[in-house]
Structures are given as structure tokens and as C-alpha cells.
Amino acid sequence: MFIKDIFASKKPVLSFEVFPPKKAENFDKVKNTITEISKIPVDYMSVTYGAGGSTSKLTPELAGYMQNELGVTSLAHLTCVSLTKHQVREMLVKLKSLGIQNILALRGDIPQDADFPLPDGYRYASELTEDIKKFGGFCVGGACYPECHPDSENISADIDNLKKKVDAGADFLVTQMFFDNTAFYDFRDKCVKKGINVPITAGLMPLTSASQVERMCVLSGGATMPSAFTKILSKYIDNPVALRQAGIAYVINQTMELVANDIDGIHIYTMNNPDTANRIVDAVNGMF
């Protein structure tokens, strides 16, 4: 099922992100984890591509497993920074052969020790989006940053580039994680004024361990951390059990407020943790 059709049929949409194992020998273990997560009522699940495409070979297999064995609509991430156009076409052929209908088109982080763009490669995700649409048969999602992409000059320029991505064929957008709902509302208003009218789903990641803090800061692209969030860090950083509970509670509160403000969808970065995903969904039961 095309994800754009899910957005057309209900609101809000609930989705989860999971990631493949770094090593092929751990594939069955991750499959078992994903099977547990899939038991939670969810509209679709996305599978990451891995930094620099490090898990790219496992992404189609895991997305295909979700789609064909678990019966869950899957969204396969596709990062083009390290791929030529020929390699992208090969990946599209493979995804289509597995029955996968949805792709999240991403540029990815520019490698420091490699040429960019590659000869016959891509500079922008909008170019990848356009090629996927020309290939045909896929619903395409795009990424966005509520508080500006780190490589953009400012938020206005970033939204101009986002409009190019939507004009190239992006059917819906998924935000990078954020911790301040006000920042999201401001971003959504700017998108509307720019003529971006596709669904925008909010990406949320629950803080469940102290080791996650630095990773969250990097992945969020420098997102604002409001005082309610930093107070959780300062008070519970040395108490793992309390930190986990407070982090999950924070995302639950974010979700409730976003749904009350007519959000298109919520995308939970699960970190492959069924218990975390389950606790959030249980707490907001009936909202989706």
C-alpha cells in the first residue's frame, strides 16, 4: 500500500523506524525484534539505510520481511550520497522485486574522505526523488528539519530546497527528531506559506539512556532542547531507570500535544526497542 494513501484515509498516522543490524550474522535477531514491534498497532514501519550505506544490503531484506511476512506496510530508506545513478536503478529494481512500494529518498551525510558528488551521482535528495518518480511504481517520502538542515544557510533557504523536493515528487515528509513542539508548529506554518501541501509527520525519539544523549544531539541536527527536556537530563542522568521513564513520558506528552494540534502523523524512532514503542502507544491509545 502506498503511504500517501494511508495519509489520505486517516489522521493522524502512526509509524515506527527500525534499523538493520550492522553485521549480517545478527539479522535473525533483528528480525525477531522487528516481529515484536510489528505486533503493536502501527500504520507503517521504516527501515534505515545505515551511515554511508553501511547496512544497505540488509535494508531491502528487512523491509521485504516486514512487507511480505509480517504484513506491515514498509518504507525503505534509500541514501544516494555514495551511489551512482546506475546503482540506484539496481536498488529500485531489487526493491520492486520484493514488493516494496515506498521509499524515503535521502541524500545522506557527505563523506569526508570521498569525492562528492560521485561521477554520475547525486548532489541533492530532490534529484534522487525525481529519478525514483521517473522509474515509477513507488510512493516517495522526503526528510525535513523543523529547525533547519545543518548544511542550509538559514531556515528560509532550507524550506526553498524542501519545496524543490516536493515539486520533484515527494508525496509526504518525515521530520528529523525534535524536542520543542513550538519549533515544529513554526516550521509547519512556513511550509504552508511556501506552498508545501503534502503531509508532514513528526519524528520523535524517546531518550532512554545516558549514552543516547550525544547521539540524539548529533542526529537532531542541533535541535533546540527546551528547559523541560534539559531538566530531565540534569535530574536523572545518573539514574538509568528514572531517566528511561522520564524520557518516555516526555515523548508521550509531545505526542498528545501534537495530536491535539492536528498533526498529520507521528513517527517514533524506536531504536529497535519493542518495550519503548509499546509503552508510548499504550499511553496514547485511542488517538490514532
PDB file of C-alpha atoms in Angstrom:
ATOM      1  CA  MET A   1       0.000   0.000   0.000  1.00  0.00           C
ATOM      2  CA  PHE A   2       1.223   3.483  -0.833  1.00  0.00           C
ATOM      3  CA  ILE A   3       1.838   5.534   2.310  1.00  0.00           C
ATOM      4  CA  LYS A   4       0.282   8.573   0.641  1.00  0.00           C
ATOM      5  CA  ASP A   5      -2.973   6.588   0.537  1.00  0.00           C
ATOM      6  CA  ILE A   6      -2.714   5.904   4.270  1.00  0.00           C
ATOM      7  CA  PHE A   7      -2.430   9.644   4.892  1.00  0.00           C
ATOM      8  CA  ALA A   8      -5.431  10.212   2.641  1.00  0.00           C
ATOM      9  CA  SER A   9      -7.556   7.740   4.592  1.00  0.00           C
ATOM     10  CA  LYS A  10      -6.794   8.653   8.222  1.00  0.00           C
ATOM     11  CA  LYS A  11      -5.254  11.225  10.509  1.00  0.00           C
ATOM     12  CA  PRO A  12      -3.044  11.053  12.431  1.00  0.00           C
ATOM     13  CA  VAL A  13      -0.875   8.253  11.010  1.00  0.00           C
ATOM     14  CA  LEU A  14       1.391   6.301  13.370  1.00  0.00           C
ATOM     15  CA  SER A  15       4.710   4.888  12.189  1.00  0.00           C
ATOM     16  CA  PHE A  16       7.928   3.439  13.626  1.00  0.00           C
ATOM     17  CA  GLU A  17      11.536   3.491  12.483  1.00  0.00           C
ATOM     18  CA  VAL A  18      13.798   0.468  12.905  1.00  0.00           C
ATOM     19  CA  PHE A  19      17.315  -0.249  11.693  1.00  0.00           C
ATOM     20  CA  PRO A  20      19.072  -3.310  10.241  1.00  0.00           C
ATOM     21  CA  PRO A  21      21.951  -4.996  12.089  1.00  0.00           C
ATOM     22  CA  LYS A  22      25.483  -3.819  11.410  1.00  0.00           C
ATOM     23  CA  LYS A  23      26.536  -7.423  10.845  1.00  0.00           C
ATOM     24  CA  ALA A  24      24.711  -9.961   8.692  1.00  0.00           C
ATOM     25  CA  GLU A  25      25.039 -12.656  11.358  1.00  0.00           C
ATOM     26  CA  ASN A  26      22.719 -10.613  13.606  1.00  0.00           C
ATOM     27  CA  PHE A  27      19.968 -10.429  11.006  1.00  0.00           C
ATOM     28  CA  ASP A  28      17.754 -13.091  12.593  1.00  0.00           C
ATOM     29  CA  LYS A  29      17.998 -11.392  15.982  1.00  0.00           C
ATOM     30  CA  VAL A  30      16.849  -8.091  14.497  1.00  0.00           C
ATOM     31  CA  LYS A  31      14.067  -9.873  12.604  1.00  0.00           C
ATOM     32  CA  ASN A  32      12.775 -11.217  15.911  1.00  0.00           C
ATOM     33  CA  THR A  33      12.890  -7.714  17.405  1.00  0.00           C
ATOM     34  CA  ILE A  34      11.029  -6.274  14.431  1.00  0.00           C
ATOM     35  CA  THR A  35       8.444  -9.024  14.696  1.00  0.00           C
ATOM     36  CA  GLU A  36       7.743  -7.968  18.275  1.00  0.00           C
ATOM     37  CA  ILE A  37       7.472  -4.292  17.314  1.00  0.00           C
ATOM     38  CA  SER A  38       5.113  -5.148  14.444  1.00  0.00           C
ATOM     39  CA  LYS A  39       2.598  -6.579  16.932  1.00  0.00           C
ATOM     40  CA  ILE A  40       1.913  -3.014  18.103  1.00  0.00           C
ATOM     41  CA  PRO A  41      -0.864  -1.358  16.059  1.00  0.00           C
ATOM     42  CA  VAL A  42       1.021   0.758  13.522  1.00  0.00           C
ATOM     43  CA  ASP A  43       0.291   2.116  10.037  1.00  0.00           C
ATOM     44  CA  TYR A  44       3.758   1.587   8.564  1.00  0.00           C
ATOM     45  CA  MET A  45       7.368   0.948   9.558  1.00  0.00           C
ATOM     46  CA  SER A  46      10.535   2.383   8.030  1.00  0.00           C
ATOM     47  CA  VAL A  47      13.924   0.701   7.722  1.00  0.00           C
ATOM     48  CA  THR A  48      17.068   2.839   7.776  1.00  0.00           C
ATOM     49  CA  TYR A  49      19.850   2.608   5.213  1.00  0.00           C
ATOM     50  CA  GLY A  50      22.791   2.997   7.597  1.00  0.00           C
ATOM     51  CA  ALA A  51      25.538   5.602   7.768  1.00  0.00           C
ATOM     52  CA  GLY A  52      27.206   5.796   4.386  1.00  0.00           C
ATOM     53  CA  GLY A  53      25.113   2.839   3.269  1.00  0.00           C
ATOM     54  CA  SER A  54      26.817   0.535   5.787  1.00  0.00           C
ATOM     55  CA  THR A  55      23.722  -1.644   6.156  1.00  0.00           C
ATOM     56  CA  SER A  56      22.303  -1.001   2.696  1.00  0.00           C
ATOM     57  CA  LYS A  57      22.366  -4.651   1.627  1.00  0.00           C
ATOM     58  CA  LEU A  58      20.192  -5.608   4.597  1.00  0.00           C
ATOM     59  CA  THR A  59      17.643  -2.806   4.234  1.00  0.00           C
ATOM     60  CA  PRO A  60      15.696  -4.386   1.321  1.00  0.00           C
ATOM     61  CA  GLU A  61      15.680  -7.787   3.023  1.00  0.00           C
ATOM     62  CA  LEU A  62      14.321  -6.399   6.266  1.00  0.00           C
ATOM     63  CA  ALA A  63      11.769  -4.184   4.507  1.00  0.00           C
ATOM     64  CA  GLY A  64      10.704  -7.167   2.409  1.00  0.00           C
ATOM     65  CA  TYR A  65      10.340  -9.300   5.527  1.00  0.00           C
ATOM     66  CA  MET A  66       8.048  -6.682   7.065  1.00  0.00           C
ATOM     67  CA  GLN A  67       6.015  -6.346   3.905  1.00  0.00           C
ATOM     68  CA  ASN A  68       5.693  -9.981   2.889  1.00  0.00           C
ATOM     69  CA  GLU A  69       5.952 -11.969   6.128  1.00  0.00           C
ATOM     70  CA  LEU A  70       4.556  -9.600   8.742  1.00  0.00           C
ATOM     71  CA  GLY A  71       2.007  -7.832   6.552  1.00  0.00           C
ATOM     72  CA  VAL A  72       3.180  -4.372   7.616  1.00  0.00           C
ATOM     73  CA  THR A  73       3.497  -1.585   5.052  1.00  0.00           C
ATOM     74  CA  SER A  74       7.226  -0.889   4.808  1.00  0.00           C
ATOM     75  CA  LEU A  75       9.185   2.233   3.943  1.00  0.00           C
ATOM     76  CA  ALA A  76      12.743   1.535   2.764  1.00  0.00           C
ATOM     77  CA  HIS A  77      15.278   4.322   3.260  1.00  0.00           C
ATOM     78  CA  LEU A  78      17.497   4.968   0.246  1.00  0.00           C
ATOM     79  CA  THR A  79      20.571   7.188   0.706  1.00  0.00           C
ATOM     80  CA  CYS A  80      22.201   8.351  -2.523  1.00  0.00           C
ATOM     81  CA  VAL A  81      25.395  10.091  -1.367  1.00  0.00           C
ATOM     82  CA  SER A  82      27.529   7.023  -2.075  1.00  0.00           C
ATOM     83  CA  LEU A  83      25.616   5.676  -5.087  1.00  0.00           C
ATOM     84  CA  THR A  84      25.750   6.283  -8.817  1.00  0.00           C
ATOM     85  CA  LYS A  85      22.547   6.592 -10.800  1.00  0.00           C
ATOM     86  CA  HIS A  86      23.142   3.094 -12.161  1.00  0.00           C
ATOM     87  CA  GLN A  87      23.418   1.694  -8.641  1.00  0.00           C
ATOM     88  CA  VAL A  88      20.234   3.482  -7.615  1.00  0.00           C
ATOM     89  CA  ARG A  89      18.415   1.927 -10.541  1.00  0.00           C
ATOM     90  CA  GLU A  90      19.672  -1.512  -9.477  1.00  0.00           C
ATOM     91  CA  MET A  91      18.371  -0.873  -5.969  1.00  0.00           C
ATOM     92  CA  LEU A  92      14.977   0.233  -7.307  1.00  0.00           C
ATOM     93  CA  VAL A  93      14.733  -2.972  -9.338  1.00  0.00           C
ATOM     94  CA  LYS A  94      15.509  -5.008  -6.223  1.00  0.00           C
ATOM     95  CA  LEU A  95      13.017  -3.148  -4.040  1.00  0.00           C
ATOM     96  CA  LYS A  96      10.304  -3.571  -6.629  1.00  0.00           C
ATOM     97  CA  SER A  97      11.042  -7.307  -6.907  1.00  0.00           C
ATOM     98  CA  LEU A  98      10.460  -7.582  -3.148  1.00  0.00           C
ATOM     99  CA  GLY A  99       7.082  -5.891  -3.410  1.00  0.00           C
ATOM    100  CA  ILE A 100       8.196  -2.743  -1.614  1.00  0.00           C
ATOM    101  CA  GLN A 101       6.189   0.274  -2.726  1.00  0.00           C
ATOM    102  CA  ASN A 102       7.510   3.085  -0.521  1.00  0.00           C
ATOM    103  CA  ILE A 103      10.939   4.748  -0.383  1.00  0.00           C
ATOM    104  CA  LEU A 104      12.311   7.513   1.830  1.00  0.00           C
ATOM    105  CA  ALA A 105      14.657   9.376  -0.517  1.00  0.00           C
ATOM    106  CA  LEU A 106      17.682  10.786   1.312  1.00  0.00           C
ATOM    107  CA  ARG A 107      20.972  12.399   0.368  1.00  0.00           C
ATOM    108  CA  GLY A 108      22.828  11.220   3.458  1.00  0.00           C
ATOM    109  CA  ASP A 109      25.855  12.653   5.217  1.00  0.00           C
ATOM    110  CA  ILE A 110      28.645  13.746   2.884  1.00  0.00           C
ATOM    111  CA  PRO A 111      31.707  11.541   3.485  1.00  0.00           C
ATOM    112  CA  GLN A 112      34.874  13.397   4.428  1.00  0.00           C
ATOM    113  CA  ASP A 113      37.228  11.006   2.658  1.00  0.00           C
ATOM    114  CA  ALA A 114      35.435  10.539  -0.660  1.00  0.00           C
ATOM    115  CA  ASP A 115      34.502  12.519  -3.759  1.00  0.00           C
ATOM    116  CA  PHE A 116      31.130  14.207  -3.701  1.00  0.00           C
ATOM    117  CA  PRO A 117      29.129  14.060  -5.772  1.00  0.00           C
ATOM    118  CA  LEU A 118      30.226  10.848  -7.450  1.00  0.00           C
ATOM    119  CA  PRO A 119      30.579  10.827 -11.224  1.00  0.00           C
ATOM    120  CA  ASP A 120      27.054  10.046 -12.443  1.00  0.00           C
ATOM    121  CA  GLY A 121      25.885  10.533  -8.861  1.00  0.00           C
ATOM    122  CA  TYR A 122      23.586  12.819  -6.917  1.00  0.00           C
ATOM    123  CA  ARG A 123      24.127  16.129  -5.176  1.00  0.00           C
ATOM    124  CA  TYR A 124      20.637  16.552  -3.705  1.00  0.00           C
ATOM    125  CA  ALA A 125      17.816  14.338  -2.459  1.00  0.00           C
ATOM    126  CA  SER A 126      15.483  16.177  -4.831  1.00  0.00           C
ATOM    127  CA  GLU A 127      17.435  14.672  -7.747  1.00  0.00           C
ATOM    128  CA  LEU A 128      17.022  11.193  -6.262  1.00  0.00           C
ATOM    129  CA  THR A 129      13.319  11.825  -5.711  1.00  0.00           C
ATOM    130  CA  GLU A 130      12.891  12.837  -9.332  1.00  0.00           C
ATOM    131  CA  ASP A 131      14.659   9.704 -10.600  1.00  0.00           C
ATOM    132  CA  ILE A 132      12.586   7.397  -8.390  1.00  0.00           C
ATOM    133  CA  LYS A 133       9.415   9.004  -9.708  1.00  0.00           C
ATOM    134  CA  LYS A 134      10.630   8.597 -13.293  1.00  0.00           C
ATOM    135  CA  PHE A 135      11.356   4.923 -12.590  1.00  0.00           C
ATOM    136  CA  GLY A 136       7.760   4.563 -11.464  1.00  0.00           C
ATOM    137  CA  GLY A 137       5.795   2.392  -9.074  1.00  0.00           C
ATOM    138  CA  PHE A 138       6.900   3.979  -5.794  1.00  0.00           C
ATOM    139  CA  CYS A 139       5.460   6.376  -3.270  1.00  0.00           C
ATOM    140  CA  VAL A 140       8.321   8.644  -2.194  1.00  0.00           C
ATOM    141  CA  GLY A 141       8.878  10.311   1.153  1.00  0.00           C
ATOM    142  CA  GLY A 142      11.355  13.052   1.966  1.00  0.00           C
ATOM    143  CA  ALA A 143      13.173  14.198   5.081  1.00  0.00           C
ATOM    144  CA  CYS A 144      12.907  17.664   6.611  1.00  0.00           C
ATOM    145  CA  TYR A 145      14.379  19.608   9.540  1.00  0.00           C
ATOM    146  CA  PRO A 146      12.000  21.746  11.620  1.00  0.00           C
ATOM    147  CA  GLU A 147      14.921  23.911  12.771  1.00  0.00           C
ATOM    148  CA  CYS A 148      16.897  23.984   9.507  1.00  0.00           C
ATOM    149  CA  HIS A 149      19.181  21.441   7.893  1.00  0.00           C
ATOM    150  CA  PRO A 150      22.763  21.818   9.191  1.00  0.00           C
ATOM    151  CA  ASP A 151      24.039  22.466   5.654  1.00  0.00           C
ATOM    152  CA  SER A 152      21.486  25.167   4.842  1.00  0.00           C
ATOM    153  CA  GLU A 153      22.219  28.874   5.079  1.00  0.00           C
ATOM    154  CA  ASN A 154      19.018  29.568   7.024  1.00  0.00           C
ATOM    155  CA  ILE A 155      15.506  28.216   7.507  1.00  0.00           C
ATOM    156  CA  SER A 156      14.134  30.207   4.568  1.00  0.00           C
ATOM    157  CA  ALA A 157      16.698  28.716   2.168  1.00  0.00           C
ATOM    158  CA  ASP A 158      16.092  25.278   3.652  1.00  0.00           C
ATOM    159  CA  ILE A 159      12.356  25.476   3.001  1.00  0.00           C
ATOM    160  CA  ASP A 160      13.062  26.686  -0.556  1.00  0.00           C
ATOM    161  CA  ASN A 161      15.067  23.481  -1.065  1.00  0.00           C
ATOM    162  CA  LEU A 162      12.323  21.436   0.581  1.00  0.00           C
ATOM    163  CA  LYS A 163       9.838  22.883  -1.912  1.00  0.00           C
ATOM    164  CA  LYS A 164      12.109  21.659  -4.724  1.00  0.00           C
ATOM    165  CA  LYS A 165      11.992  18.176  -3.200  1.00  0.00           C
ATOM    166  CA  VAL A 166       8.202  18.241  -3.061  1.00  0.00           C
ATOM    167  CA  ASP A 167       7.993  19.606  -6.609  1.00  0.00           C
ATOM    168  CA  ALA A 168      10.261  16.727  -7.690  1.00  0.00           C
ATOM    169  CA  GLY A 169       7.632  14.288  -6.463  1.00  0.00           C
ATOM    170  CA  ALA A 170       7.871  13.758  -2.700  1.00  0.00           C
ATOM    171  CA  ASP A 171       4.453  12.526  -1.545  1.00  0.00           C
ATOM    172  CA  PHE A 172       4.969  13.118   2.188  1.00  0.00           C
ATOM    173  CA  LEU A 173       7.635  14.362   4.589  1.00  0.00           C
ATOM    174  CA  VAL A 174       9.139  12.985   7.808  1.00  0.00           C
ATOM    175  CA  THR A 175      10.910  15.360  10.177  1.00  0.00           C
ATOM    176  CA  GLN A 176      14.187  14.757  11.889  1.00  0.00           C
ATOM    177  CA  MET A 177      13.674  14.360  15.634  1.00  0.00           C
ATOM    178  CA  PHE A 178      12.827  17.478  17.595  1.00  0.00           C
ATOM    179  CA  PHE A 179      12.133  18.208  21.253  1.00  0.00           C
ATOM    180  CA  ASP A 180      10.285  21.544  21.072  1.00  0.00           C
ATOM    181  CA  ASN A 181       6.798  21.320  19.582  1.00  0.00           C
ATOM    182  CA  THR A 182       6.677  25.084  19.073  1.00  0.00           C
ATOM    183  CA  ALA A 183       9.553  24.782  16.613  1.00  0.00           C
ATOM    184  CA  PHE A 184       7.540  22.228  14.654  1.00  0.00           C
ATOM    185  CA  TYR A 185       4.429  24.424  14.522  1.00  0.00           C
ATOM    186  CA  ASP A 186       6.501  27.354  13.242  1.00  0.00           C
ATOM    187  CA  PHE A 187       8.064  25.118  10.609  1.00  0.00           C
ATOM    188  CA  ARG A 188       4.688  23.768   9.511  1.00  0.00           C
ATOM    189  CA  ASP A 189       3.334  27.305   9.110  1.00  0.00           C
ATOM    190  CA  LYS A 190       6.338  28.289   6.975  1.00  0.00           C
ATOM    191  CA  CYS A 191       5.793  25.228   4.774  1.00  0.00           C
ATOM    192  CA  VAL A 192       2.148  26.131   4.211  1.00  0.00           C
ATOM    193  CA  LYS A 193       3.109  29.686   3.221  1.00  0.00           C
ATOM    194  CA  LYS A 194       5.646  28.246   0.767  1.00  0.00           C
ATOM    195  CA  GLY A 195       3.001  26.073  -0.878  1.00  0.00           C
ATOM    196  CA  ILE A 196       4.181  22.771   0.557  1.00  0.00           C
ATOM    197  CA  ASN A 197       0.930  20.882   0.952  1.00  0.00           C
ATOM    198  CA  VAL A 198       1.970  17.244   1.409  1.00  0.00           C
ATOM    199  CA  PRO A 199       1.536  15.515   4.803  1.00  0.00           C
ATOM    200  CA  ILE A 200       4.281  16.252   7.346  1.00  0.00           C
ATOM    201  CA  THR A 201       4.789  13.609  10.019  1.00  0.00           C
ATOM    202  CA  ALA A 202       6.653  14.476  13.221  1.00  0.00           C
ATOM    203  CA  GLY A 203       9.722  12.433  14.148  1.00  0.00           C
ATOM    204  CA  LEU A 204      10.120  11.799  17.877  1.00  0.00           C
ATOM    205  CA  MET A 205      12.818   9.866  19.729  1.00  0.00           C
ATOM    206  CA  PRO A 206      12.426   8.923  23.396  1.00  0.00           C
ATOM    207  CA  LEU A 207      15.550   9.416  25.492  1.00  0.00           C
ATOM    208  CA  THR A 208      16.029   6.095  27.298  1.00  0.00           C
ATOM    209  CA  SER A 209      19.703   6.085  28.331  1.00  0.00           C
ATOM    210  CA  ALA A 210      22.557   8.473  29.111  1.00  0.00           C
ATOM    211  CA  SER A 211      24.571   7.052  26.203  1.00  0.00           C
ATOM    212  CA  GLN A 212      21.822   8.266  23.861  1.00  0.00           C
ATOM    213  CA  VAL A 213      22.244  11.930  24.737  1.00  0.00           C
ATOM    214  CA  GLU A 214      25.215  12.670  22.487  1.00  0.00           C
ATOM    215  CA  ARG A 215      23.776  10.589  19.655  1.00  0.00           C
ATOM    216  CA  MET A 216      20.484  12.453  19.843  1.00  0.00           C
ATOM    217  CA  CYS A 217      22.249  15.802  19.657  1.00  0.00           C
ATOM    218  CA  VAL A 218      24.089  14.738  16.501  1.00  0.00           C
ATOM    219  CA  LEU A 219      21.112  13.133  14.772  1.00  0.00           C
ATOM    220  CA  SER A 220      18.784  16.026  15.557  1.00  0.00           C
ATOM    221  CA  GLY A 221      21.000  18.464  13.662  1.00  0.00           C
ATOM    222  CA  GLY A 222      21.271  20.830  16.619  1.00  0.00           C
ATOM    223  CA  ALA A 223      17.591  20.904  17.541  1.00  0.00           C
ATOM    224  CA  THR A 224      16.582  23.155  20.422  1.00  0.00           C
ATOM    225  CA  MET A 225      16.348  21.420  23.777  1.00  0.00           C
ATOM    226  CA  PRO A 226      13.668  23.191  25.858  1.00  0.00           C
ATOM    227  CA  SER A 227      14.035  23.577  29.594  1.00  0.00           C
ATOM    228  CA  ALA A 228      11.595  20.735  30.318  1.00  0.00           C
ATOM    229  CA  PHE A 229      13.906  18.409  28.391  1.00  0.00           C
ATOM    230  CA  THR A 230      17.193  19.647  29.844  1.00  0.00           C
ATOM    231  CA  LYS A 231      15.750  19.378  33.347  1.00  0.00           C
ATOM    232  CA  ILE A 232      15.168  15.685  32.724  1.00  0.00           C
ATOM    233  CA  LEU A 233      18.797  15.291  31.691  1.00  0.00           C
ATOM    234  CA  SER A 234      20.205  17.171  34.663  1.00  0.00           C
ATOM    235  CA  LYS A 235      18.000  15.475  37.237  1.00  0.00           C
ATOM    236  CA  TYR A 236      18.094  11.857  36.047  1.00  0.00           C
ATOM    237  CA  ILE A 237      21.355  11.494  34.087  1.00  0.00           C
ATOM    238  CA  ASP A 238      22.807   9.292  36.854  1.00  0.00           C
ATOM    239  CA  ASN A 239      19.617   7.315  37.432  1.00  0.00           C
ATOM    240  CA  PRO A 240      19.101   4.993  34.437  1.00  0.00           C
ATOM    241  CA  VAL A 241      15.667   3.717  35.472  1.00  0.00           C
ATOM    242  CA  ALA A 242      14.259   7.187  36.169  1.00  0.00           C
ATOM    243  CA  LEU A 243      15.870   8.627  33.011  1.00  0.00           C
ATOM    244  CA  ARG A 244      14.216   5.983  30.869  1.00  0.00           C
ATOM    245  CA  GLN A 245      10.812   6.583  32.455  1.00  0.00           C
ATOM    246  CA  ALA A 246      11.125  10.362  32.161  1.00  0.00           C
ATOM    247  CA  GLY A 247      12.305  10.160  28.545  1.00  0.00           C
ATOM    248  CA  ILE A 248       9.343   8.037  27.523  1.00  0.00           C
ATOM    249  CA  ALA A 249       6.959  10.316  29.441  1.00  0.00           C
ATOM    250  CA  TYR A 250       8.368  13.350  27.617  1.00  0.00           C
ATOM    251  CA  VAL A 251       7.636  11.825  24.194  1.00  0.00           C
ATOM    252  CA  ILE A 252       4.164  10.778  25.332  1.00  0.00           C
ATOM    253  CA  ASN A 253       3.432  14.395  26.307  1.00  0.00           C
ATOM    254  CA  GLN A 254       4.877  15.634  22.998  1.00  0.00           C
ATOM    255  CA  THR A 255       2.643  13.212  21.118  1.00  0.00           C
ATOM    256  CA  MET A 256      -0.513  14.197  22.979  1.00  0.00           C
ATOM    257  CA  GLU A 257       0.068  17.890  22.314  1.00  0.00           C
ATOM    258  CA  LEU A 258       0.921  17.335  18.642  1.00  0.00           C
ATOM    259  CA  VAL A 259      -2.191  15.231  18.064  1.00  0.00           C
ATOM    260  CA  ALA A 260      -4.283  17.949  19.736  1.00  0.00           C
ATOM    261  CA  ASN A 261      -2.787  20.392  17.230  1.00  0.00           C
ATOM    262  CA  ASP A 262      -3.948  18.437  14.181  1.00  0.00           C
ATOM    263  CA  ILE A 263      -0.710  16.663  13.299  1.00  0.00           C
ATOM    264  CA  ASP A 264      -0.619  14.568  10.098  1.00  0.00           C
ATOM    265  CA  GLY A 265       1.383  11.795  11.711  1.00  0.00           C
ATOM    266  CA  ILE A 266       3.806  10.688  14.420  1.00  0.00           C
ATOM    267  CA  HIS A 267       6.983   8.779  13.543  1.00  0.00           C
ATOM    268  CA  ILE A 268       8.671   7.123  16.536  1.00  0.00           C
ATOM    269  CA  TYR A 269      12.400   6.394  16.328  1.00  0.00           C
ATOM    270  CA  THR A 270      12.184   3.132  18.305  1.00  0.00           C
ATOM    271  CA  MET A 271      15.912   2.288  18.440  1.00  0.00           C
ATOM    272  CA  ASN A 272      14.694  -1.307  17.887  1.00  0.00           C
ATOM    273  CA  ASN A 273      13.151  -1.391  21.356  1.00  0.00           C
ATOM    274  CA  PRO A 274       9.698  -3.044  21.440  1.00  0.00           C
ATOM    275  CA  ASP A 275       9.072  -2.130  25.078  1.00  0.00           C
ATOM    276  CA  THR A 276       9.632   1.583  24.473  1.00  0.00           C
ATOM    277  CA  ALA A 277       7.339   1.620  21.429  1.00  0.00           C
ATOM    278  CA  ASN A 278       4.689  -0.358  23.299  1.00  0.00           C
ATOM    279  CA  ARG A 279       4.672   1.950  26.319  1.00  0.00           C
ATOM    280  CA  ILE A 280       4.244   5.042  24.149  1.00  0.00           C
ATOM    281  CA  VAL A 281       1.406   3.550  22.111  1.00  0.00           C
ATOM    282  CA  ASP A 282      -0.358   2.234  25.235  1.00  0.00           C
ATOM    283  CA  ALA A 283      -0.256   5.709  26.766  1.00  0.00           C
ATOM    284  CA  VAL A 284      -1.818   7.376  23.702  1.00  0.00           C
ATOM    285  CA  ASN A 285      -4.251   4.573  22.980  1.00  0.00           C
ATOM    286  CA  GLY A 286      -7.255   5.791  21.036  1.00  0.00           C
ATOM    287  CA  MET A 287      -5.553   8.813  19.458  1.00  0.00           C
ATOM    288  CA  PHE A 288      -4.580   7.010  16.240  1.00  0.00           C
TER     289      PHE A 288
END
